Tab-separated table of C-alpha atoms in Angstrom:
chain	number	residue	atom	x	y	z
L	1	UNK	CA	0.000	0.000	0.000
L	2	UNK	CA	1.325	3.406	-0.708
L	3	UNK	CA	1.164	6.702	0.776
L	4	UNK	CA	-1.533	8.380	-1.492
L	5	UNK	CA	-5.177	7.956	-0.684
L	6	UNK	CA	-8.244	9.473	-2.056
L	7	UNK	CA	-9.651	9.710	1.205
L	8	UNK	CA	-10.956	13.221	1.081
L	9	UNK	CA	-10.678	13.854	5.114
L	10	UNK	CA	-7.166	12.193	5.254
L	11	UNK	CA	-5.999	14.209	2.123
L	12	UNK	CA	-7.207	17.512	4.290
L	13	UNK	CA	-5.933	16.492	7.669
L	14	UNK	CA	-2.158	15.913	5.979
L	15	UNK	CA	-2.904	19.445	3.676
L	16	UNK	CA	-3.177	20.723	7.726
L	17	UNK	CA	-0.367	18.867	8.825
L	18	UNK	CA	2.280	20.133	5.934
L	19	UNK	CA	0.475	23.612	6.557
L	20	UNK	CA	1.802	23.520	10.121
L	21	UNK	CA	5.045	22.414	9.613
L	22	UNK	CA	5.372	25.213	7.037
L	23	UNK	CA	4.660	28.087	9.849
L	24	UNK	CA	6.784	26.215	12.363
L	25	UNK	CA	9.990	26.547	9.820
L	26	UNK	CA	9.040	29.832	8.738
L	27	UNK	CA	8.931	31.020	12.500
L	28	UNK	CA	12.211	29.457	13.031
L	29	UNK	CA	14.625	29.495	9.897
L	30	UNK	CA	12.608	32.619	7.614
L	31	UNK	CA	12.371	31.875	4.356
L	32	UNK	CA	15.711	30.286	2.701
L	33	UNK	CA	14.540	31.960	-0.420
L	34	UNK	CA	15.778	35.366	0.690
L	35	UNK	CA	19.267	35.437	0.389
L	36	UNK	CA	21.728	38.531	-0.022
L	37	UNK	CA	23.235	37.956	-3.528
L	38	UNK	CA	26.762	37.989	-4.011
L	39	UNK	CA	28.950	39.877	-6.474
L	40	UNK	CA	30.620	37.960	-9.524
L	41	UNK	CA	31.395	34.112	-8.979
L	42	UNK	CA	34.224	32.849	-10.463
L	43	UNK	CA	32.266	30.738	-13.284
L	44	UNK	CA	30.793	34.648	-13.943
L	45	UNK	CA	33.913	35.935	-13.768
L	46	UNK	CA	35.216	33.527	-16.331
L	47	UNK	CA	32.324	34.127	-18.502
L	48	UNK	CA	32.398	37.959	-18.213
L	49	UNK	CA	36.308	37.729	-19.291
L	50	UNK	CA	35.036	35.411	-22.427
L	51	UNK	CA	32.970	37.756	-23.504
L	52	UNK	CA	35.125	40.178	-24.022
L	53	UNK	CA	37.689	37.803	-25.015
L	54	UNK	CA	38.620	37.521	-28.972
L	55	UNK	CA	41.208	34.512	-31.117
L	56	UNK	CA	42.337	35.551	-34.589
L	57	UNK	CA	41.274	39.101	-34.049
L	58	UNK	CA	37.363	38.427	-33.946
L	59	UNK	CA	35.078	38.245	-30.970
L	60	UNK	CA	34.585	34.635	-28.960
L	61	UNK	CA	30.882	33.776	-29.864
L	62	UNK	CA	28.359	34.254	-26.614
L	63	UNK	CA	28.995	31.565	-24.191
L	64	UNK	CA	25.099	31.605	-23.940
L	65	UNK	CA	24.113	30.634	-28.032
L	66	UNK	CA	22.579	27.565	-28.897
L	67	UNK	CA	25.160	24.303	-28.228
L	68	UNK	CA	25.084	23.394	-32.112
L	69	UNK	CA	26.285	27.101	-33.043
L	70	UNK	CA	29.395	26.655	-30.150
L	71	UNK	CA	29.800	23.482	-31.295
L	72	UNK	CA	30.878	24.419	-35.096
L	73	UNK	CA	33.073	27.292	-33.528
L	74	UNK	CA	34.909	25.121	-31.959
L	75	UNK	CA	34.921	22.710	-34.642
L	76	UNK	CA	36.839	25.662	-36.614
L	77	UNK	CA	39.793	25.961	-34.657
L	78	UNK	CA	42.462	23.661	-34.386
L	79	UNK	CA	43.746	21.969	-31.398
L	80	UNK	CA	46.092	24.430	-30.136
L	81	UNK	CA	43.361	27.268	-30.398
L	82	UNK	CA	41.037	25.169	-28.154
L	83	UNK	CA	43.371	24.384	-25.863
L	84	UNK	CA	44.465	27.761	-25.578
L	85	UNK	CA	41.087	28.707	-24.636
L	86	UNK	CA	40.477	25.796	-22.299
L	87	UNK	CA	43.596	27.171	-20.429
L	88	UNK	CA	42.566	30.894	-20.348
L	89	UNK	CA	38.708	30.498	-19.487
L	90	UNK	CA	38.842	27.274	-17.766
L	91	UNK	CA	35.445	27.424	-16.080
L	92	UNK	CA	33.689	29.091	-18.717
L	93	UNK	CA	34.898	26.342	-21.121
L	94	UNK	CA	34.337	23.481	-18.888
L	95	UNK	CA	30.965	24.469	-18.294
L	96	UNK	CA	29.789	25.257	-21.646
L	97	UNK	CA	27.269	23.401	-23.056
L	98	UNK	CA	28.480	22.986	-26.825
L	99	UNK	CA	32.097	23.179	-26.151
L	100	UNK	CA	33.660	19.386	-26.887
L	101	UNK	CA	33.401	17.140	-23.746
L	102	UNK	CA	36.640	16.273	-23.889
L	103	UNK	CA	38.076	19.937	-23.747
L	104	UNK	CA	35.012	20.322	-21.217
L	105	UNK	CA	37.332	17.626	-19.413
L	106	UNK	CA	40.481	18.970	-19.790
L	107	UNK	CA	38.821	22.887	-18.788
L	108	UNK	CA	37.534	21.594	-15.635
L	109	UNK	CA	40.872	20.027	-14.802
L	110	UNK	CA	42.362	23.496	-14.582
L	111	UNK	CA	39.945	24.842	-12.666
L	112	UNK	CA	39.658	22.235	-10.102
L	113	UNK	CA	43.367	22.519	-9.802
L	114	UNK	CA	43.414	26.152	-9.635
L	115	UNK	CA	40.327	26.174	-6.898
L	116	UNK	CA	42.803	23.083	-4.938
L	117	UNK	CA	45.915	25.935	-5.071
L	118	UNK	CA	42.999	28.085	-3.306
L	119	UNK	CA	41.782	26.176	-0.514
L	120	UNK	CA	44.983	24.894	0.228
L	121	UNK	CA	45.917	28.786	1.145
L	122	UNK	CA	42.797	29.192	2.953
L	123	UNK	CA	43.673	25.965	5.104
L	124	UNK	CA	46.951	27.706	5.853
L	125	UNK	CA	45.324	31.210	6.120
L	126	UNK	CA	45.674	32.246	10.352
L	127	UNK	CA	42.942	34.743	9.775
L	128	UNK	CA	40.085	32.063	9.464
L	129	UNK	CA	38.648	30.468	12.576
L	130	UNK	CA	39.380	26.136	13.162
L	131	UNK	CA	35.954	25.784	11.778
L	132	UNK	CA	37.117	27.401	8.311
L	133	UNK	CA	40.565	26.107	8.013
L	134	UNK	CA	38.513	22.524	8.845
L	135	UNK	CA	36.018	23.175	5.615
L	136	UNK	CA	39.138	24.499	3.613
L	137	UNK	CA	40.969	21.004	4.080
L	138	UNK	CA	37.677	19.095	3.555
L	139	UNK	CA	37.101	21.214	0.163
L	140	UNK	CA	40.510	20.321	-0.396
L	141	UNK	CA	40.540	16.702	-0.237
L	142	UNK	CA	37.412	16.430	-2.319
L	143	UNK	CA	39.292	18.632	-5.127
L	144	UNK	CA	41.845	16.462	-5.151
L	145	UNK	CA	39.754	13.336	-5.419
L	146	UNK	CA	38.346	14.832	-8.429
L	147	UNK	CA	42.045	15.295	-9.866
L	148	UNK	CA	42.728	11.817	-10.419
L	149	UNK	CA	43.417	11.084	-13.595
L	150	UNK	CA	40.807	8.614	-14.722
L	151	UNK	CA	38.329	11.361	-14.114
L	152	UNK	CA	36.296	13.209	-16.441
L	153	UNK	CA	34.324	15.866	-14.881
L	154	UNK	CA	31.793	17.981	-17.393
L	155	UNK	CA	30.844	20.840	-15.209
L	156	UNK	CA	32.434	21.776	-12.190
L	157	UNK	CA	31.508	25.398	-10.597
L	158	UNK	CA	32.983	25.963	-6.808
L	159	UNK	CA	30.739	28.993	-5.771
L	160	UNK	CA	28.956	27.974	-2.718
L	161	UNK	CA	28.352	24.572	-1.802
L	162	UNK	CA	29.656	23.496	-5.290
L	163	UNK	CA	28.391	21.618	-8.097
L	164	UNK	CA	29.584	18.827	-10.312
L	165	UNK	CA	29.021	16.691	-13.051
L	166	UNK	CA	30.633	13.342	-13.847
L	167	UNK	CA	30.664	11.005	-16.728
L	168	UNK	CA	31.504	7.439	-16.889
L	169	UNK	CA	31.849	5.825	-19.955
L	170	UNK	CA	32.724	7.703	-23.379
L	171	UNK	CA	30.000	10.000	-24.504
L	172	UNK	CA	30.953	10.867	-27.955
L	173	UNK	CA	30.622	6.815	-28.749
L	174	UNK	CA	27.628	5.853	-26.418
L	175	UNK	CA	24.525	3.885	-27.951
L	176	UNK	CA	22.719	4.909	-24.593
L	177	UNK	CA	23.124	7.489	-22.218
L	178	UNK	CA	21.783	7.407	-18.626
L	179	UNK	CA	21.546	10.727	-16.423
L	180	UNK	CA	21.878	10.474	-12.449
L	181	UNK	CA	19.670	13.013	-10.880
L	182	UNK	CA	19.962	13.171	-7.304
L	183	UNK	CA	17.915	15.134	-4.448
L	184	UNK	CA	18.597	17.382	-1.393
L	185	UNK	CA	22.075	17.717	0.685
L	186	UNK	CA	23.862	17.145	-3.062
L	187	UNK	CA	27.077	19.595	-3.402
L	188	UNK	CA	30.824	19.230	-3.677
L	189	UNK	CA	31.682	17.616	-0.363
L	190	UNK	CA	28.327	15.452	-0.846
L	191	UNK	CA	28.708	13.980	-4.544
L	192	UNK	CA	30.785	11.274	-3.280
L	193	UNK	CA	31.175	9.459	-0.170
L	194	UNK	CA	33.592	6.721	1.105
L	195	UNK	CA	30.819	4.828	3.509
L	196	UNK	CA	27.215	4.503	2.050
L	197	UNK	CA	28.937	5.276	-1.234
L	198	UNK	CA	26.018	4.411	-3.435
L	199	UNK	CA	23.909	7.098	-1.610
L	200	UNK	CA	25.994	9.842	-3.170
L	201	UNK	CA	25.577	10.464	-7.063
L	202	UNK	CA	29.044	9.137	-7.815
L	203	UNK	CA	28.293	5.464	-6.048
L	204	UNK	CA	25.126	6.130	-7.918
L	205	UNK	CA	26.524	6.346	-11.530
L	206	UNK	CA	29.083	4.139	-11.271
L	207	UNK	CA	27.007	1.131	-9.652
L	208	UNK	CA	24.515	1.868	-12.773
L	209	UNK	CA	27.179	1.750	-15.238
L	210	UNK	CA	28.262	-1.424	-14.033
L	211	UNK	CA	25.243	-2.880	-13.803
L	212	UNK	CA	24.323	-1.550	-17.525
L	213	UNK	CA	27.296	-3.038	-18.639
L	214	UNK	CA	26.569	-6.457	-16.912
L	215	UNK	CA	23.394	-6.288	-18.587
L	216	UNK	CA	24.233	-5.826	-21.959
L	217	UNK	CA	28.360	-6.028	-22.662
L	218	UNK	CA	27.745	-5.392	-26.492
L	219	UNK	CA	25.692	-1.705	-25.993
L	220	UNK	CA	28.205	1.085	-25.273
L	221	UNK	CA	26.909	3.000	-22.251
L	222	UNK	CA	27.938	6.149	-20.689
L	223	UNK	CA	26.545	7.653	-17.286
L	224	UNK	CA	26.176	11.251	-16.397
L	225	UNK	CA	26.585	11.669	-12.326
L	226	UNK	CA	24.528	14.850	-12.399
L	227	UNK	CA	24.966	17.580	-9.395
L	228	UNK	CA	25.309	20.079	-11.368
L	229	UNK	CA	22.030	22.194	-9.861
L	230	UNK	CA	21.647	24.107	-6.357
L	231	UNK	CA	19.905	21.329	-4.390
L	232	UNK	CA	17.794	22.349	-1.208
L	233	UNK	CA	19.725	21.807	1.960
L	234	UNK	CA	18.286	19.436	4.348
L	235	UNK	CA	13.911	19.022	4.682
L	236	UNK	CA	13.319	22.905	4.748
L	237	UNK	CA	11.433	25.205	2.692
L	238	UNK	CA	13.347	24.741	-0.464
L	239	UNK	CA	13.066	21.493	-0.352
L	240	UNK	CA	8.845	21.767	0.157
L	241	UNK	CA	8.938	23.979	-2.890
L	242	UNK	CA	9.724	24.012	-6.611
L	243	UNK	CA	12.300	26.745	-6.686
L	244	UNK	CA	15.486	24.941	-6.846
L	245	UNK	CA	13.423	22.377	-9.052
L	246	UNK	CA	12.554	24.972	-11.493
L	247	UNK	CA	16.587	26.427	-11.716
L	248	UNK	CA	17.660	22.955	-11.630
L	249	UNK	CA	15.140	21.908	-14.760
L	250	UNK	CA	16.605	24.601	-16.984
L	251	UNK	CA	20.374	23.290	-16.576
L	252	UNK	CA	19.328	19.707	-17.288
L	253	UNK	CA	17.476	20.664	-20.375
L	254	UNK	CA	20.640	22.533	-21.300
L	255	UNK	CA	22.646	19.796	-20.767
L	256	UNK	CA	20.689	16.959	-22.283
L	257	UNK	CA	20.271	19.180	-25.616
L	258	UNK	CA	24.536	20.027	-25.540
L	259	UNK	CA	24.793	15.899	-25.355
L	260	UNK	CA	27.223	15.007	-28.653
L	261	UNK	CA	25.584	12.202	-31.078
L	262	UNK	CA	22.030	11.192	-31.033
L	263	UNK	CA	21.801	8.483	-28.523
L	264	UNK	CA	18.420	7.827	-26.402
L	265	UNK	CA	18.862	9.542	-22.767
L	266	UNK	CA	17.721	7.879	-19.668
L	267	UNK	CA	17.048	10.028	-16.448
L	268	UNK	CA	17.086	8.379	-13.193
L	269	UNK	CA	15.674	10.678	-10.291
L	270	UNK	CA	16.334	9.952	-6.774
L	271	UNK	CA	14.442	12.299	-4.372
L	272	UNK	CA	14.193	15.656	-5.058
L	273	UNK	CA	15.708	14.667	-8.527
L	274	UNK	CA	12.562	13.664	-9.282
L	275	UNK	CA	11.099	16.901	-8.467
L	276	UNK	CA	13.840	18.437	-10.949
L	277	UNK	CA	12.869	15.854	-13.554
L	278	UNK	CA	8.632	16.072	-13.366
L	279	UNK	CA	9.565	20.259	-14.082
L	280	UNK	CA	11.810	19.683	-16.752
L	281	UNK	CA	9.309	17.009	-18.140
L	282	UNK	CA	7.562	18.979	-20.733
L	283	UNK	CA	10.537	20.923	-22.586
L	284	UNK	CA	13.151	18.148	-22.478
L	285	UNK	CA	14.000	17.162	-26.329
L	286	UNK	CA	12.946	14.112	-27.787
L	287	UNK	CA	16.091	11.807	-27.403
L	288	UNK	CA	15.132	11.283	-23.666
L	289	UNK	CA	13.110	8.010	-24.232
L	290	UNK	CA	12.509	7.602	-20.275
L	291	UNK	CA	12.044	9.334	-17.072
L	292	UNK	CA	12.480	6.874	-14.404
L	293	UNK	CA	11.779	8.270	-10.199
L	294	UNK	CA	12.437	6.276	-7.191
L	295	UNK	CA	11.731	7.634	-3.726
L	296	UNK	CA	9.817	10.667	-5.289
L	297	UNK	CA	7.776	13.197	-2.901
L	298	UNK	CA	6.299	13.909	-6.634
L	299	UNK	CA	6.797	15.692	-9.684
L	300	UNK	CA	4.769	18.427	-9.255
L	301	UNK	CA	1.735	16.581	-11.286
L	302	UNK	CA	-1.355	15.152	-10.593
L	303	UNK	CA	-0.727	12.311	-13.058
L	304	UNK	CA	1.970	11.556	-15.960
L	305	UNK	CA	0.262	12.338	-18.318
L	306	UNK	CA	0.465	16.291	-16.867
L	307	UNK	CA	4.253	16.252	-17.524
L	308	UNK	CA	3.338	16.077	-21.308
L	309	UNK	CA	6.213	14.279	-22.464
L	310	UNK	CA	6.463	11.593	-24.923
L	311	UNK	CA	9.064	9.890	-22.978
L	312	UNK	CA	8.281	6.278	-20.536
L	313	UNK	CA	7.485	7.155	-17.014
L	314	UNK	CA	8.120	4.758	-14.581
L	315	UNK	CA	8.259	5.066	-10.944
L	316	UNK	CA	9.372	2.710	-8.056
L	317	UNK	CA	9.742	2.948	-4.556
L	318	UNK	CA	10.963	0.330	-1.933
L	319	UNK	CA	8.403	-0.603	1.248
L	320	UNK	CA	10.368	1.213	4.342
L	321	UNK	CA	11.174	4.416	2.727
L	322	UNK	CA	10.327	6.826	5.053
L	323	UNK	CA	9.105	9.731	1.881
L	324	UNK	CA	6.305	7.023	1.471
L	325	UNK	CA	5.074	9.409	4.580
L	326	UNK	CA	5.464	12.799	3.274
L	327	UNK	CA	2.017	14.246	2.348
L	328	UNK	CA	1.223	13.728	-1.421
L	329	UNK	CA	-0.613	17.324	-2.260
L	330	UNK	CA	0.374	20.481	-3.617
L	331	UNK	CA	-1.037	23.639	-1.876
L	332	UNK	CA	0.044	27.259	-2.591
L	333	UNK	CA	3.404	26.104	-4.178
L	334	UNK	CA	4.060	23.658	-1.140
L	335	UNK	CA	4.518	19.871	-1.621
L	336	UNK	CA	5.143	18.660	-5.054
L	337	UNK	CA	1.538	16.609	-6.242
L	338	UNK	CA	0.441	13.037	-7.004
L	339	UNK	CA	2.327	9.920	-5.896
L	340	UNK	CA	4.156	8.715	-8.281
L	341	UNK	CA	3.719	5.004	-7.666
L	342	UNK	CA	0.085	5.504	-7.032
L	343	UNK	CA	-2.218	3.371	-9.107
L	344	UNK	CA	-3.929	6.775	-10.782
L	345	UNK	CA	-0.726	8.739	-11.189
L	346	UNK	CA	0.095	6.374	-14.514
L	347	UNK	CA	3.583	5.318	-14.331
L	348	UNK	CA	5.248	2.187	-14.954
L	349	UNK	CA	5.584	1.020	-11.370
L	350	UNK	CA	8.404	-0.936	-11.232
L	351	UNK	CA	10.047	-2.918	-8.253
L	352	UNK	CA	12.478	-2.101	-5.570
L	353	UNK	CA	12.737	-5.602	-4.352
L	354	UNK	CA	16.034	-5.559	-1.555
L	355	UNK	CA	16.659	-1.788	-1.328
L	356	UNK	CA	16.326	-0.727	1.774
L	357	UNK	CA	15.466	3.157	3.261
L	358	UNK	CA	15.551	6.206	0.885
L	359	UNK	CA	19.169	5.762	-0.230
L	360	UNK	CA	19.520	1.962	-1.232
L	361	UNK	CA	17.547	2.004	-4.479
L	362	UNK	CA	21.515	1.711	-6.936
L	363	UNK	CA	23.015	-0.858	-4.047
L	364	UNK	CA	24.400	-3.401	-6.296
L	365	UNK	CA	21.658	-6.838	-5.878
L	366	UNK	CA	18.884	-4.845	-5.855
L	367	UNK	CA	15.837	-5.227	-8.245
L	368	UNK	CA	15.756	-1.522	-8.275
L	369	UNK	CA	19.230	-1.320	-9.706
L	370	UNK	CA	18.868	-4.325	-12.027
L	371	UNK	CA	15.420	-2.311	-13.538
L	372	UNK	CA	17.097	0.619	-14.116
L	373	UNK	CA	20.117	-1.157	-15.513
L	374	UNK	CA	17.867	-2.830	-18.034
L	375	UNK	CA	15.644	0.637	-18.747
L	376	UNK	CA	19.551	2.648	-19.736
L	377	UNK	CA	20.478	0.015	-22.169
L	378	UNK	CA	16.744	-0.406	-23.767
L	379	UNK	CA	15.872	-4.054	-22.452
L	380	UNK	CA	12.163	-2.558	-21.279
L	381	UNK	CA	10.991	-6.215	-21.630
L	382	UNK	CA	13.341	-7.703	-18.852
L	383	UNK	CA	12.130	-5.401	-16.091
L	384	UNK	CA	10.532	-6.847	-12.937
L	385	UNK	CA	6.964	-4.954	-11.948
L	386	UNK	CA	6.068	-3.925	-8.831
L	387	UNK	CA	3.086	-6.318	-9.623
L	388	UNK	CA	2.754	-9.790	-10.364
L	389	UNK	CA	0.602	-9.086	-13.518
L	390	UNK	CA	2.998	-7.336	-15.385
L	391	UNK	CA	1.123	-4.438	-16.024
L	392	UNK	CA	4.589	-2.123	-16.297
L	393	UNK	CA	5.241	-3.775	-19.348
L	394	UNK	CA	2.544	-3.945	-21.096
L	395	UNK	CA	2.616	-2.086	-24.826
L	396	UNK	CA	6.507	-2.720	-24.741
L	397	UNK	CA	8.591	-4.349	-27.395
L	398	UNK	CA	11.468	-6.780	-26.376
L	399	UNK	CA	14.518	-4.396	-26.500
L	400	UNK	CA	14.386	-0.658	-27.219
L	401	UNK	CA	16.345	-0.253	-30.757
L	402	UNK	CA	19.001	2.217	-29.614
């Protein structure tokens, strides 16, 4: 049994409920929303210099025009003339959508380095308190991890609590590409973790693009580990609301539509991922052949066929998570719609046989994992339903052509 009921008294005792808990963090933290803004970040920095930046005597193109249009200036240079670029806008490169990934890679190297020579002075730096130095160090160490040579990171942008992309796998050859969407708490120190590992986006990825790999060794696969929004911090406001999802759905759209090749995209939304993913629904392109949620508080919808996209919807969640007890409503922007896994929302309700909590649905032996292992690399007919008539599948050829 799921969370969502059409009980008309229990739907308005839990709209009282979330109303309640609303005034009780509003009393206590104000609303996260109003924030002092800052003056230039360093990824605005790098743009701003860009922009007024020129190679052979003519103007760089606007970091912001369409990815195909950056993607044939870049085509016209040659290799030293990129690389020269990469070197003197390293951030704006490495986070352009249209700019090669693998100068994208070889930007964000350089920057991460360059942001490592930075915290390592602020670790050293008398004037900031233990607590500082302490974050400087942690900062640090993460940096580094990201340094190691086998990695390729797409975006990296270090204002704040940070934000990241990975990719595993080689995009420019990939029959299938699968996107990692994760929720709240996701930043720089977050997107990776050394225990509960597959509870941070990079266990996340890299467990799916073993498992896709397992599934089918003949389809080339490549997966995105995707933190590269402003998550909500911890169960407050933001995290009730749409604002971060709505900031967040822009950048994925971007991203998706700067993706090299033509190869189907896959998202997988964890969380408040799934939040980002039910916004960016409607406008994604048409290459994303599936939106797959687990652990969703909703995505913003009363039922899939709201998000208007042509892409599969399919939804799972496991029996102890505790979101199954979050309040499925939307009411004056706060709370985020239908159940997902509800019988009228319209997914594909798939299972989550063995993973356990809100964080276990890409541990490795899990039917969760295996089903979205099979979804990234087009097997739809292999997936186990949360039901034993097999209702998820139904309408679905044997393997997706790719």
């Amino acid at each position: 049994m799921t969370s969502f009921d059409t009980s008309p008294q229990l739907n308005v005792w839990r709209a009282l409920l979330a109303l309640a808990v609303v005034f009780v963090m509003l009393a206590t933290t104000g609303w996260t929303a109003m924030r002092n803004q800052r003056g230039d970040t360093p990824l605005q920095a790098s743009l701003s210099a860009w922009e007024h930046g020129s190679i052979g005597g003519h103007r760089l193109p606007d970091p912001q025009s369409a990815p195909g249009k950056l993607a044939r200036f870049f085509a016209s240079l040659g290799e030293a003339e990129r690389a020269g670029l990469a070197r003197r806008y390293p951030l704006a490169v490495g986070n352009m959508n249209g700019a090669p990934v693998e100068l994208r890679y070889r930007a964000n190297r350089i920057a991460l380095a360059k942001e490592r020579a930075i915290e390592r002075e602020r670790l050293h730096d008398d004037r900031l308190t233990p607590a500082g130095q302490h974050d400087a160090g942690r900062r640090m160490d993460r940096l580094d991890d990201l340094l190691a040579k086998d990695r390729r990171i797409l975006a990296f942008d270090p204002e704040g609590s940070g934000r990241v992309a990975e990719v595993f796998g080689d995009l420019n050859r990939a029959d299938r590409v699968s996107v990692v969407v994760p929720g709240v708490d996701t930043n720089l120190l977050t997107f990776q973790r050394t225990e509960r590992s597959y509870a941070a986006p990079v266990g996340m990825a890299r467990s799916l693009y073993d498992a896709e790999r397992k599934a089918s060794p003949s389809t080339r696969t490549a997966v995105i580990a995707w933190a590269d929004y402003t998550a909500p911090s911890g169960l407050g406001i933001d995290s009730a609301t749409a604002m971060r999802a709505r900031d967040g759905a822009v950048r994925l759209d971007a991203m998706v539509r700067a993706l090299p090749g033509r190869a189907p995209v896959s998202l997988f939304c964890h969380s408040y991922g799934s939040v980002v993913c039910g916004v960016a629904a409607h406008r994604l392109p048409d290459r994303v052949s599936d939106i797959a949620v687990a652990g969703s508080p909703g995505m913003r919808v009363e039922n899939a066929a709201q998000l208007r996209t042509g892409a599969r919807v399919w939804a799972m969640r496991d029996a102890d998570d505790w979101i199954q007890d979050v309040p499925y409503l939307e009411l004056g922007g706060l709370g985020h719609g239908a159940d997902p896994v509800s019988s009228g929302f319209g997914a594909r309700v798939l299972s989550a046989a063995g993973a356990k909590g809100h964080a276990g649905y890409f541990e490795p032996g899990t039917a969760s994992l295996f089903n979205f292992a099979e979804i990234g690399v087009g097997a739809y007919r292999s997936v186990h339903c949360a039901h034993e008539d097999g209702v998820c599948r139904t309408g679905l050829s044997g393997t997706a052509a790719a």
